[in-house]
Amino acid sequence: MFARLVPLLGVVAAALPVARTQTLLFPNFNSTTGLQLNSVSAPSGGILTLADTGRDRGAVFTTAQYSVAQFSALFEFVIANPSGSTDSTGINGADGIAFVIQSDARGAGALGSFKEGLGYGGINNSLAIEFDTFKNDANSETANDPNSNHVGINLGGSVNSALTATIGTRLDNGQKWTAWVDYNGSVMELRMSQDGIRPSEATLSYSIDTTALAAALGGATQAYLGFSAATGSATADHQLLSFVFSDTYLANGIAAVPEPSTYALLALGLGLAGLGVWRRRG
Ligand SMILES: [Ca+2]
Ligand SMILES: [Ca+2]
């Protein structure tokens, strides 16, 4: 396959000398090169556990910043073994995971608050997508949770979500979730499934143009990318399995975590042509 690719890559490189796509490719976390782990243990079996024991929190961020003027991302996670105290709906297990885009002063070292903060609360100059498994009540907590199983868009380190959507299947059912986040410069969409197939319908669709996103990031057009999680007296195991990011928006999203035969090419930074091949094979 490589031999067939070389002429194609040459053509693209000549035609698009400044259009090299930045990609991040973690099909697992056997290597964490390029990532900073904040209160997160070294990976085990290629998995990063962001938070597990009671009153825990953790975050992982890229050590470099990436353009977020448009992008497509895919990641896989598991939330397992919910336990501990129950929320007002009688559900235990907490608190959830967040995908975080941030330009906080702490950079890659940013780590947010425990419990309903999801390890994200207080990370300023940011946008996050939360996967929230515990209902915090507005009259006693800082979060405006509609229920104990939802996703949301969070801004500025606040877990008072700008937009939420309820998820029918428990997020903490111990099964793998695949999530796709696609941003075309005007709308950010989240899709998710447990069969690895990207749904046509978005779970969340949030209008935010590049000016508004830059404002949320404190004026930055580049950001650190990562994930956080936290627990309280209710807990669960929050595991991150993979992360793929392209700073080019792909209308059909990233099909899947690429196979080893294609991601070696991507890791070399071969850009658009590599992505094209990867998508056709995905
Ligand atoms: Ca919550
Ligand atoms: Ca929430």
PDB file of C-alpha atoms and ligand atoms in Angstrom:
ATOM      1  CA  MET A   1       0.000   0.000   0.000  1.00  0.00           C
ATOM      2  CA  PHE A   2       2.814   2.368   0.854  1.00  0.00           C
ATOM      3  CA  ALA A   3       4.209   2.161  -2.660  1.00  0.00           C
ATOM      4  CA  ARG A   4       0.824   3.134  -4.074  1.00  0.00           C
ATOM      5  CA  LEU A   5       0.563   6.046  -1.702  1.00  0.00           C
ATOM      6  CA  VAL A   6       3.833   7.729  -2.472  1.00  0.00           C
ATOM      7  CA  PRO A   7       2.856   9.256  -5.826  1.00  0.00           C
ATOM      8  CA  LEU A   8      -0.447  10.456  -4.380  1.00  0.00           C
ATOM      9  CA  LEU A   9       1.247  12.057  -1.417  1.00  0.00           C
ATOM     10  CA  GLY A  10       3.690  13.763  -3.709  1.00  0.00           C
ATOM     11  CA  VAL A  11       0.879  15.314  -5.721  1.00  0.00           C
ATOM     12  CA  VAL A  12      -0.932  16.557  -2.649  1.00  0.00           C
ATOM     13  CA  ALA A  13       2.214  17.974  -1.117  1.00  0.00           C
ATOM     14  CA  ALA A  14       2.930  19.900  -4.284  1.00  0.00           C
ATOM     15  CA  ALA A  15      -0.606  21.195  -4.652  1.00  0.00           C
ATOM     16  CA  LEU A  16      -1.118  22.093  -0.985  1.00  0.00           C
ATOM     17  CA  PRO A  17       2.216  23.208   0.376  1.00  0.00           C
ATOM     18  CA  VAL A  18       0.739  24.873   3.455  1.00  0.00           C
ATOM     19  CA  ALA A  19      -2.276  22.652   4.047  1.00  0.00           C
ATOM     20  CA  ARG A  20      -0.646  19.944   6.109  1.00  0.00           C
ATOM     21  CA  THR A  21      -3.156  18.541   8.517  1.00  0.00           C
ATOM     22  CA  GLN A  22      -2.178  18.186  12.142  1.00  0.00           C
ATOM     23  CA  THR A  23      -3.310  14.864  13.495  1.00  0.00           C
ATOM     24  CA  LEU A  24      -3.156  13.311  16.911  1.00  0.00           C
ATOM     25  CA  LEU A  25      -3.342   9.573  17.031  1.00  0.00           C
ATOM     26  CA  PHE A  26      -3.664   7.545  20.195  1.00  0.00           C
ATOM     27  CA  PRO A  27      -5.239   4.235  19.170  1.00  0.00           C
ATOM     28  CA  ASN A  28      -4.429   3.310  22.768  1.00  0.00           C
ATOM     29  CA  PHE A  29      -2.239   4.789  25.477  1.00  0.00           C
ATOM     30  CA  ASN A  30       0.620   2.317  25.424  1.00  0.00           C
ATOM     31  CA  SER A  31       2.586   5.478  24.702  1.00  0.00           C
ATOM     32  CA  THR A  32       1.710   8.815  26.276  1.00  0.00           C
ATOM     33  CA  THR A  33       4.386  10.768  24.444  1.00  0.00           C
ATOM     34  CA  GLY A  34       3.010  14.256  23.822  1.00  0.00           C
ATOM     35  CA  LEU A  35       0.616  14.063  26.758  1.00  0.00           C
ATOM     36  CA  GLN A  36       0.823  15.366  30.297  1.00  0.00           C
ATOM     37  CA  LEU A  37      -0.858  13.316  33.016  1.00  0.00           C
ATOM     38  CA  ASN A  38      -2.204  15.362  35.917  1.00  0.00           C
ATOM     39  CA  SER A  39      -2.992  13.203  38.940  1.00  0.00           C
ATOM     40  CA  VAL A  40      -3.376  10.225  36.607  1.00  0.00           C
ATOM     41  CA  SER A  41      -1.403   7.007  37.011  1.00  0.00           C
ATOM     42  CA  ALA A  42       0.719   5.577  34.203  1.00  0.00           C
ATOM     43  CA  PRO A  43      -1.406   3.697  31.680  1.00  0.00           C
ATOM     44  CA  SER A  44      -2.201   0.055  32.279  1.00  0.00           C
ATOM     45  CA  GLY A  45      -2.943  -2.181  29.318  1.00  0.00           C
ATOM     46  CA  GLY A  46      -3.050   0.894  27.087  1.00  0.00           C
ATOM     47  CA  ILE A  47      -5.819   2.459  29.185  1.00  0.00           C
ATOM     48  CA  LEU A  48      -5.664   5.708  31.142  1.00  0.00           C
ATOM     49  CA  THR A  49      -7.769   5.695  34.291  1.00  0.00           C
ATOM     50  CA  LEU A  50      -8.624   9.339  34.935  1.00  0.00           C
ATOM     51  CA  ALA A  51     -10.424   8.842  38.241  1.00  0.00           C
ATOM     52  CA  ASP A  52     -11.510   5.775  40.157  1.00  0.00           C
ATOM     53  CA  THR A  53     -11.356   5.769  43.947  1.00  0.00           C
ATOM     54  CA  GLY A  54     -13.640   7.986  46.002  1.00  0.00           C
ATOM     55  CA  ARG A  55     -12.915  11.717  45.924  1.00  0.00           C
ATOM     56  CA  ASP A  56     -10.507  11.425  43.029  1.00  0.00           C
ATOM     57  CA  ARG A  57      -9.785  13.620  40.035  1.00  0.00           C
ATOM     58  CA  GLY A  58      -7.457  13.526  37.089  1.00  0.00           C
ATOM     59  CA  ALA A  59      -6.788  15.065  33.722  1.00  0.00           C
ATOM     60  CA  VAL A  60      -4.645  14.460  30.684  1.00  0.00           C
ATOM     61  CA  PHE A  61      -3.735  17.149  28.153  1.00  0.00           C
ATOM     62  CA  THR A  62      -1.604  17.468  25.073  1.00  0.00           C
ATOM     63  CA  THR A  63       1.669  19.208  25.798  1.00  0.00           C
ATOM     64  CA  ALA A  64       1.307  21.150  22.533  1.00  0.00           C
ATOM     65  CA  GLN A  65      -1.563  23.360  21.400  1.00  0.00           C
ATOM     66  CA  TYR A  66      -3.612  22.625  18.301  1.00  0.00           C
ATOM     67  CA  SER A  67      -5.727  24.767  16.037  1.00  0.00           C
ATOM     68  CA  VAL A  68      -9.418  24.421  16.842  1.00  0.00           C
ATOM     69  CA  ALA A  69     -10.787  26.701  14.110  1.00  0.00           C
ATOM     70  CA  GLN A  70     -12.249  23.462  12.761  1.00  0.00           C
ATOM     71  CA  PHE A  71     -11.637  19.854  13.694  1.00  0.00           C
ATOM     72  CA  SER A  72     -12.887  16.313  13.925  1.00  0.00           C
ATOM     73  CA  ALA A  73     -12.177  14.103  16.904  1.00  0.00           C
ATOM     74  CA  LEU A  74     -12.983  10.591  18.023  1.00  0.00           C
ATOM     75  CA  PHE A  75     -12.418   9.013  21.410  1.00  0.00           C
ATOM     76  CA  GLU A  76     -13.440   5.893  23.276  1.00  0.00           C
ATOM     77  CA  PHE A  77     -14.133   5.602  26.978  1.00  0.00           C
ATOM     78  CA  VAL A  78     -15.586   3.274  29.591  1.00  0.00           C
ATOM     79  CA  ILE A  79     -17.238   4.206  32.877  1.00  0.00           C
ATOM     80  CA  ALA A  80     -17.538   1.103  35.049  1.00  0.00           C
ATOM     81  CA  ASN A  81     -18.318  -0.062  38.554  1.00  0.00           C
ATOM     82  CA  PRO A  82     -20.580   2.755  39.743  1.00  0.00           C
ATOM     83  CA  SER A  83     -20.828   2.698  43.516  1.00  0.00           C
ATOM     84  CA  GLY A  84     -21.082   4.849  46.610  1.00  0.00           C
ATOM     85  CA  SER A  85     -23.716   7.323  47.676  1.00  0.00           C
ATOM     86  CA  THR A  86     -26.797   7.970  45.585  1.00  0.00           C
ATOM     87  CA  ASP A  87     -28.075  11.175  44.057  1.00  0.00           C
ATOM     88  CA  SER A  88     -31.584  12.590  44.390  1.00  0.00           C
ATOM     89  CA  THR A  89     -32.789  10.185  41.709  1.00  0.00           C
ATOM     90  CA  GLY A  90     -31.510   7.159  43.634  1.00  0.00           C
ATOM     91  CA  ILE A  91     -28.661   6.468  41.214  1.00  0.00           C
ATOM     92  CA  ASN A  92     -25.136   5.882  42.496  1.00  0.00           C
ATOM     93  CA  GLY A  93     -21.837   6.209  40.669  1.00  0.00           C
ATOM     94  CA  ALA A  94     -20.171   9.494  39.830  1.00  0.00           C
ATOM     95  CA  ASP A  95     -19.248  11.865  38.449  1.00  0.00           C
ATOM     96  CA  GLY A  96     -18.304  11.481  34.801  1.00  0.00           C
ATOM     97  CA  ILE A  97     -15.798  12.392  32.112  1.00  0.00           C
ATOM     98  CA  ALA A  98     -15.208  15.575  30.117  1.00  0.00           C
ATOM     99  CA  PHE A  99     -13.516  16.211  26.770  1.00  0.00           C
ATOM    100  CA  VAL A 100     -11.776  19.531  27.260  1.00  0.00           C
ATOM    101  CA  ILE A 101     -10.454  22.186  24.868  1.00  0.00           C
ATOM    102  CA  GLN A 102      -8.627  24.779  26.901  1.00  0.00           C
ATOM    103  CA  SER A 103      -6.223  27.666  26.968  1.00  0.00           C
ATOM    104  CA  ASP A 104      -5.956  27.895  30.738  1.00  0.00           C
ATOM    105  CA  ALA A 105      -2.964  29.665  32.284  1.00  0.00           C
ATOM    106  CA  ARG A 106      -1.822  26.306  33.658  1.00  0.00           C
ATOM    107  CA  GLY A 107      -1.558  24.948  30.127  1.00  0.00           C
ATOM    108  CA  ALA A 108      -1.106  21.195  29.931  1.00  0.00           C
ATOM    109  CA  GLY A 109      -0.957  21.103  33.728  1.00  0.00           C
ATOM    110  CA  ALA A 110      -4.559  22.191  34.200  1.00  0.00           C
ATOM    111  CA  LEU A 111      -6.678  20.137  36.593  1.00  0.00           C
ATOM    112  CA  GLY A 112     -10.176  21.079  37.693  1.00  0.00           C
ATOM    113  CA  SER A 113     -12.302  20.369  40.714  1.00  0.00           C
ATOM    114  CA  PHE A 114     -13.556  17.196  42.360  1.00  0.00           C
ATOM    115  CA  LYS A 115     -17.073  15.789  42.301  1.00  0.00           C
ATOM    116  CA  GLU A 116     -19.533  17.634  40.059  1.00  0.00           C
ATOM    117  CA  GLY A 117     -16.563  19.579  38.674  1.00  0.00           C
ATOM    118  CA  LEU A 118     -15.586  16.464  36.683  1.00  0.00           C
ATOM    119  CA  GLY A 119     -11.927  17.450  36.979  1.00  0.00           C
ATOM    120  CA  TYR A 120     -12.897  20.344  34.669  1.00  0.00           C
ATOM    121  CA  GLY A 121     -14.502  22.898  36.995  1.00  0.00           C
ATOM    122  CA  GLY A 122     -12.297  25.967  37.271  1.00  0.00           C
ATOM    123  CA  ILE A 123     -10.298  25.399  34.092  1.00  0.00           C
ATOM    124  CA  ASN A 124     -10.792  28.848  32.629  1.00  0.00           C
ATOM    125  CA  ASN A 125     -10.680  29.783  28.949  1.00  0.00           C
ATOM    126  CA  SER A 126     -12.206  26.505  27.887  1.00  0.00           C
ATOM    127  CA  LEU A 127     -14.992  24.523  26.313  1.00  0.00           C
ATOM    128  CA  ALA A 128     -15.837  21.027  27.477  1.00  0.00           C
ATOM    129  CA  ILE A 129     -18.239  18.294  26.549  1.00  0.00           C
ATOM    130  CA  GLU A 130     -19.337  16.478  29.688  1.00  0.00           C
ATOM    131  CA  PHE A 131     -20.547  12.911  30.119  1.00  0.00           C
ATOM    132  CA  ASP A 132     -22.264  13.251  33.484  1.00  0.00           C
ATOM    133  CA  THR A 133     -23.507  10.289  35.547  1.00  0.00           C
ATOM    134  CA  PHE A 134     -24.652  11.984  38.766  1.00  0.00           C
ATOM    135  CA  LYS A 135     -27.447  14.506  39.243  1.00  0.00           C
ATOM    136  CA  ASN A 136     -26.228  17.520  41.207  1.00  0.00           C
ATOM    137  CA  ASP A 137     -29.166  19.626  42.288  1.00  0.00           C
ATOM    138  CA  ALA A 138     -29.106  23.305  41.495  1.00  0.00           C
ATOM    139  CA  ASN A 139     -30.277  24.264  44.972  1.00  0.00           C
ATOM    140  CA  SER A 140     -27.317  22.634  46.687  1.00  0.00           C
ATOM    141  CA  GLU A 141     -24.596  22.247  44.066  1.00  0.00           C
ATOM    142  CA  THR A 142     -22.915  24.324  41.408  1.00  0.00           C
ATOM    143  CA  ALA A 143     -24.240  22.206  38.540  1.00  0.00           C
ATOM    144  CA  ASN A 144     -27.573  22.436  36.729  1.00  0.00           C
ATOM    145  CA  ASP A 145     -27.974  18.737  36.018  1.00  0.00           C
ATOM    146  CA  PRO A 146     -31.269  17.691  34.403  1.00  0.00           C
ATOM    147  CA  ASN A 147     -30.824  14.082  35.555  1.00  0.00           C
ATOM    148  CA  SER A 148     -28.158  11.494  36.344  1.00  0.00           C
ATOM    149  CA  ASN A 149     -27.270  10.504  32.774  1.00  0.00           C
ATOM    150  CA  HIS A 150     -26.631  13.302  30.319  1.00  0.00           C
ATOM    151  CA  VAL A 151     -24.114  15.048  28.123  1.00  0.00           C
ATOM    152  CA  GLY A 152     -23.562  18.784  27.988  1.00  0.00           C
ATOM    153  CA  ILE A 153     -21.589  21.711  26.630  1.00  0.00           C
ATOM    154  CA  ASN A 154     -19.672  23.551  29.344  1.00  0.00           C
ATOM    155  CA  LEU A 155     -17.855  26.854  29.027  1.00  0.00           C
ATOM    156  CA  GLY A 156     -15.289  28.763  31.063  1.00  0.00           C
ATOM    157  CA  GLY A 157     -14.683  26.055  33.644  1.00  0.00           C
ATOM    158  CA  SER A 158     -18.345  26.051  34.744  1.00  0.00           C
ATOM    159  CA  VAL A 159     -20.406  22.876  34.952  1.00  0.00           C
ATOM    160  CA  ASN A 160     -23.605  24.867  34.606  1.00  0.00           C
ATOM    161  CA  SER A 161     -24.033  23.566  31.082  1.00  0.00           C
ATOM    162  CA  ALA A 162     -24.998  25.823  28.199  1.00  0.00           C
ATOM    163  CA  LEU A 163     -26.787  22.902  26.562  1.00  0.00           C
ATOM    164  CA  THR A 164     -27.550  19.350  27.678  1.00  0.00           C
ATOM    165  CA  ALA A 165     -29.004  16.181  26.193  1.00  0.00           C
ATOM    166  CA  THR A 166     -30.287  13.164  28.084  1.00  0.00           C
ATOM    167  CA  ILE A 167     -28.788   9.764  27.247  1.00  0.00           C
ATOM    168  CA  GLY A 168     -31.094   6.754  27.416  1.00  0.00           C
ATOM    169  CA  THR A 169     -28.414   4.138  28.076  1.00  0.00           C
ATOM    170  CA  ARG A 170     -26.446   4.416  31.284  1.00  0.00           C
ATOM    171  CA  LEU A 171     -23.097   6.045  30.538  1.00  0.00           C
ATOM    172  CA  ASP A 172     -21.548   4.026  33.377  1.00  0.00           C
ATOM    173  CA  ASN A 173     -22.694   0.601  32.164  1.00  0.00           C
ATOM    174  CA  GLY A 174     -19.116  -0.642  31.864  1.00  0.00           C
ATOM    175  CA  GLN A 175     -19.352  -0.939  28.072  1.00  0.00           C
ATOM    176  CA  LYS A 176     -17.244   1.017  25.599  1.00  0.00           C
ATOM    177  CA  TRP A 177     -18.604   4.283  24.271  1.00  0.00           C
ATOM    178  CA  THR A 178     -17.317   5.828  21.064  1.00  0.00           C
ATOM    179  CA  ALA A 179     -17.765   9.601  20.819  1.00  0.00           C
ATOM    180  CA  TRP A 180     -17.304  11.833  17.795  1.00  0.00           C
ATOM    181  CA  VAL A 181     -16.918  15.608  18.088  1.00  0.00           C
ATOM    182  CA  ASP A 182     -16.961  17.531  14.830  1.00  0.00           C
ATOM    183  CA  TYR A 183     -16.605  21.291  14.479  1.00  0.00           C
ATOM    184  CA  ASN A 184     -16.958  22.994  11.110  1.00  0.00           C
ATOM    185  CA  GLY A 185     -16.316  26.509  12.388  1.00  0.00           C
ATOM    186  CA  SER A 186     -19.965  27.279  13.151  1.00  0.00           C
ATOM    187  CA  VAL A 187     -21.575  24.254  14.829  1.00  0.00           C
ATOM    188  CA  MET A 188     -20.022  21.741  17.213  1.00  0.00           C
ATOM    189  CA  GLU A 189     -21.662  18.347  17.135  1.00  0.00           C
ATOM    190  CA  LEU A 190     -21.371  15.335  19.422  1.00  0.00           C
ATOM    191  CA  ARG A 191     -22.308  11.860  18.318  1.00  0.00           C
ATOM    192  CA  MET A 192     -21.952   8.709  20.369  1.00  0.00           C
ATOM    193  CA  SER A 193     -22.690   5.016  20.218  1.00  0.00           C
ATOM    194  CA  GLN A 194     -21.853   1.718  21.870  1.00  0.00           C
ATOM    195  CA  ASP A 195     -21.546  -0.245  18.632  1.00  0.00           C
ATOM    196  CA  GLY A 196     -18.712   1.835  17.176  1.00  0.00           C
ATOM    197  CA  ILE A 197     -20.923   3.052  14.337  1.00  0.00           C
ATOM    198  CA  ARG A 198     -21.189   6.814  13.951  1.00  0.00           C
ATOM    199  CA  PRO A 199     -24.870   7.815  14.081  1.00  0.00           C
ATOM    200  CA  SER A 200     -26.219  10.153  11.439  1.00  0.00           C
ATOM    201  CA  GLU A 201     -28.070  12.185  14.062  1.00  0.00           C
ATOM    202  CA  ALA A 202     -26.058  14.363  16.440  1.00  0.00           C
ATOM    203  CA  THR A 203     -26.688  13.920  20.156  1.00  0.00           C
ATOM    204  CA  LEU A 204     -25.677  17.529  20.794  1.00  0.00           C
ATOM    205  CA  SER A 205     -25.499  20.318  18.258  1.00  0.00           C
ATOM    206  CA  TYR A 206     -24.156  23.595  19.605  1.00  0.00           C
ATOM    207  CA  SER A 207     -23.854  26.757  17.531  1.00  0.00           C
ATOM    208  CA  ILE A 208     -20.581  28.520  18.229  1.00  0.00           C
ATOM    209  CA  ASP A 209     -18.671  30.334  15.509  1.00  0.00           C
ATOM    210  CA  THR A 210     -14.914  30.717  15.532  1.00  0.00           C
ATOM    211  CA  THR A 211     -15.154  34.191  17.081  1.00  0.00           C
ATOM    212  CA  ALA A 212     -17.277  32.880  19.947  1.00  0.00           C
ATOM    213  CA  LEU A 213     -15.045  29.856  20.431  1.00  0.00           C
ATOM    214  CA  ALA A 214     -11.959  32.053  20.500  1.00  0.00           C
ATOM    215  CA  ALA A 215     -13.698  34.244  23.090  1.00  0.00           C
ATOM    216  CA  ALA A 216     -14.430  31.154  25.203  1.00  0.00           C
ATOM    217  CA  LEU A 217     -10.739  30.313  24.952  1.00  0.00           C
ATOM    218  CA  GLY A 218      -9.703  33.756  26.168  1.00  0.00           C
ATOM    219  CA  GLY A 219      -8.786  34.934  22.693  1.00  0.00           C
ATOM    220  CA  ALA A 220      -6.776  31.881  21.721  1.00  0.00           C
ATOM    221  CA  THR A 221      -7.177  30.104  18.399  1.00  0.00           C
ATOM    222  CA  GLN A 222      -5.084  27.173  19.548  1.00  0.00           C
ATOM    223  CA  ALA A 223      -5.776  25.022  22.555  1.00  0.00           C
ATOM    224  CA  TYR A 224      -4.609  22.150  24.690  1.00  0.00           C
ATOM    225  CA  LEU A 225      -6.768  19.094  24.129  1.00  0.00           C
ATOM    226  CA  GLY A 226      -7.602  16.471  26.673  1.00  0.00           C
ATOM    227  CA  PHE A 227      -9.890  14.794  29.136  1.00  0.00           C
ATOM    228  CA  SER A 228     -10.752  14.946  32.797  1.00  0.00           C
ATOM    229  CA  ALA A 229     -12.827  13.025  35.317  1.00  0.00           C
ATOM    230  CA  ALA A 230     -13.632  13.154  39.009  1.00  0.00           C
ATOM    231  CA  THR A 231     -15.477  11.351  41.781  1.00  0.00           C
ATOM    232  CA  GLY A 232     -16.832  12.183  45.217  1.00  0.00           C
ATOM    233  CA  SER A 233     -18.513  10.022  47.849  1.00  0.00           C
ATOM    234  CA  ALA A 234     -20.057   8.338  44.832  1.00  0.00           C
ATOM    235  CA  THR A 235     -17.484   6.887  42.498  1.00  0.00           C
ATOM    236  CA  ALA A 236     -16.812   4.823  39.368  1.00  0.00           C
ATOM    237  CA  ASP A 237     -13.865   3.841  37.188  1.00  0.00           C
ATOM    238  CA  HIS A 238     -13.357   6.411  34.412  1.00  0.00           C
ATOM    239  CA  GLN A 239     -11.209   4.960  31.649  1.00  0.00           C
ATOM    240  CA  LEU A 240      -9.960   6.563  28.441  1.00  0.00           C
ATOM    241  CA  LEU A 241      -9.143   4.059  25.684  1.00  0.00           C
ATOM    242  CA  SER A 242      -8.254   6.102  22.595  1.00  0.00           C
ATOM    243  CA  PHE A 243      -8.136   9.597  21.094  1.00  0.00           C
ATOM    244  CA  VAL A 244      -7.875  10.660  17.473  1.00  0.00           C
ATOM    245  CA  PHE A 245      -7.897  14.307  16.415  1.00  0.00           C
ATOM    246  CA  SER A 246      -7.611  16.087  13.082  1.00  0.00           C
ATOM    247  CA  ASP A 247      -7.507  19.871  12.805  1.00  0.00           C
ATOM    248  CA  THR A 248      -9.349  19.469   9.511  1.00  0.00           C
ATOM    249  CA  TYR A 249     -13.134  19.092   9.724  1.00  0.00           C
ATOM    250  CA  LEU A 250     -14.338  15.865   8.163  1.00  0.00           C
ATOM    251  CA  ALA A 251     -17.996  16.093   7.163  1.00  0.00           C
ATOM    252  CA  ASN A 252     -18.530  12.404   7.857  1.00  0.00           C
ATOM    253  CA  GLY A 253     -16.352  12.408  10.947  1.00  0.00           C
ATOM    254  CA  ILE A 254     -13.473  10.120  11.748  1.00  0.00           C
ATOM    255  CA  ALA A 255     -14.728   6.693  10.787  1.00  0.00           C
ATOM    256  CA  ALA A 256     -12.965   4.686  13.465  1.00  0.00           C
ATOM    257  CA  VAL A 257      -9.696   4.315  15.297  1.00  0.00           C
ATOM    258  CA  PRO A 258      -7.426   3.572  12.341  1.00  0.00           C
ATOM    259  CA  GLU A 259      -5.790   0.227  11.828  1.00  0.00           C
ATOM    260  CA  PRO A 260      -2.066  -0.085  12.508  1.00  0.00           C
ATOM    261  CA  SER A 261      -1.271  -0.368   8.798  1.00  0.00           C
ATOM    262  CA  THR A 262      -2.630   3.117   8.209  1.00  0.00           C
ATOM    263  CA  TYR A 263      -1.764   4.923  11.407  1.00  0.00           C
ATOM    264  CA  ALA A 264       1.946   4.432  10.896  1.00  0.00           C
ATOM    265  CA  LEU A 265       1.564   6.727   7.909  1.00  0.00           C
ATOM    266  CA  LEU A 266      -0.455   9.245   9.880  1.00  0.00           C
ATOM    267  CA  ALA A 267       2.114   9.286  12.631  1.00  0.00           C
ATOM    268  CA  LEU A 268       4.641  10.484  10.073  1.00  0.00           C
ATOM    269  CA  GLY A 269       2.512  13.568   9.589  1.00  0.00           C
ATOM    270  CA  LEU A 270       1.672  12.845   5.995  1.00  0.00           C
ATOM    271  CA  GLY A 271      -1.484  14.846   6.275  1.00  0.00           C
ATOM    272  CA  LEU A 272      -4.457  15.081   3.995  1.00  0.00           C
ATOM    273  CA  ALA A 273      -3.642  12.181   1.727  1.00  0.00           C
ATOM    274  CA  GLY A 274      -3.061   9.933   4.682  1.00  0.00           C
ATOM    275  CA  LEU A 275      -6.399  10.954   6.119  1.00  0.00           C
ATOM    276  CA  GLY A 276      -8.106  10.197   2.854  1.00  0.00           C
ATOM    277  CA  VAL A 277      -6.716   6.715   2.722  1.00  0.00           C
ATOM    278  CA  TRP A 278      -7.462   6.171   6.356  1.00  0.00           C
ATOM    279  CA  ARG A 279     -11.098   7.217   5.934  1.00  0.00           C
ATOM    280  CA  ARG A 280     -11.672   4.973   2.945  1.00  0.00           C
ATOM    281  CA  ARG A 281     -10.274   2.056   4.857  1.00  0.00           C
ATOM    282  CA  GLY A 282     -12.215   2.880   8.010  1.00  0.00           C
TER     283      GLY A 282
HETATM  284 CA    CA B   1     -23.292  15.908  37.758  1.00  0.00          CA
HETATM  285 CA    CA B   2     -24.075  18.092  34.209  1.00  0.00          CA
END
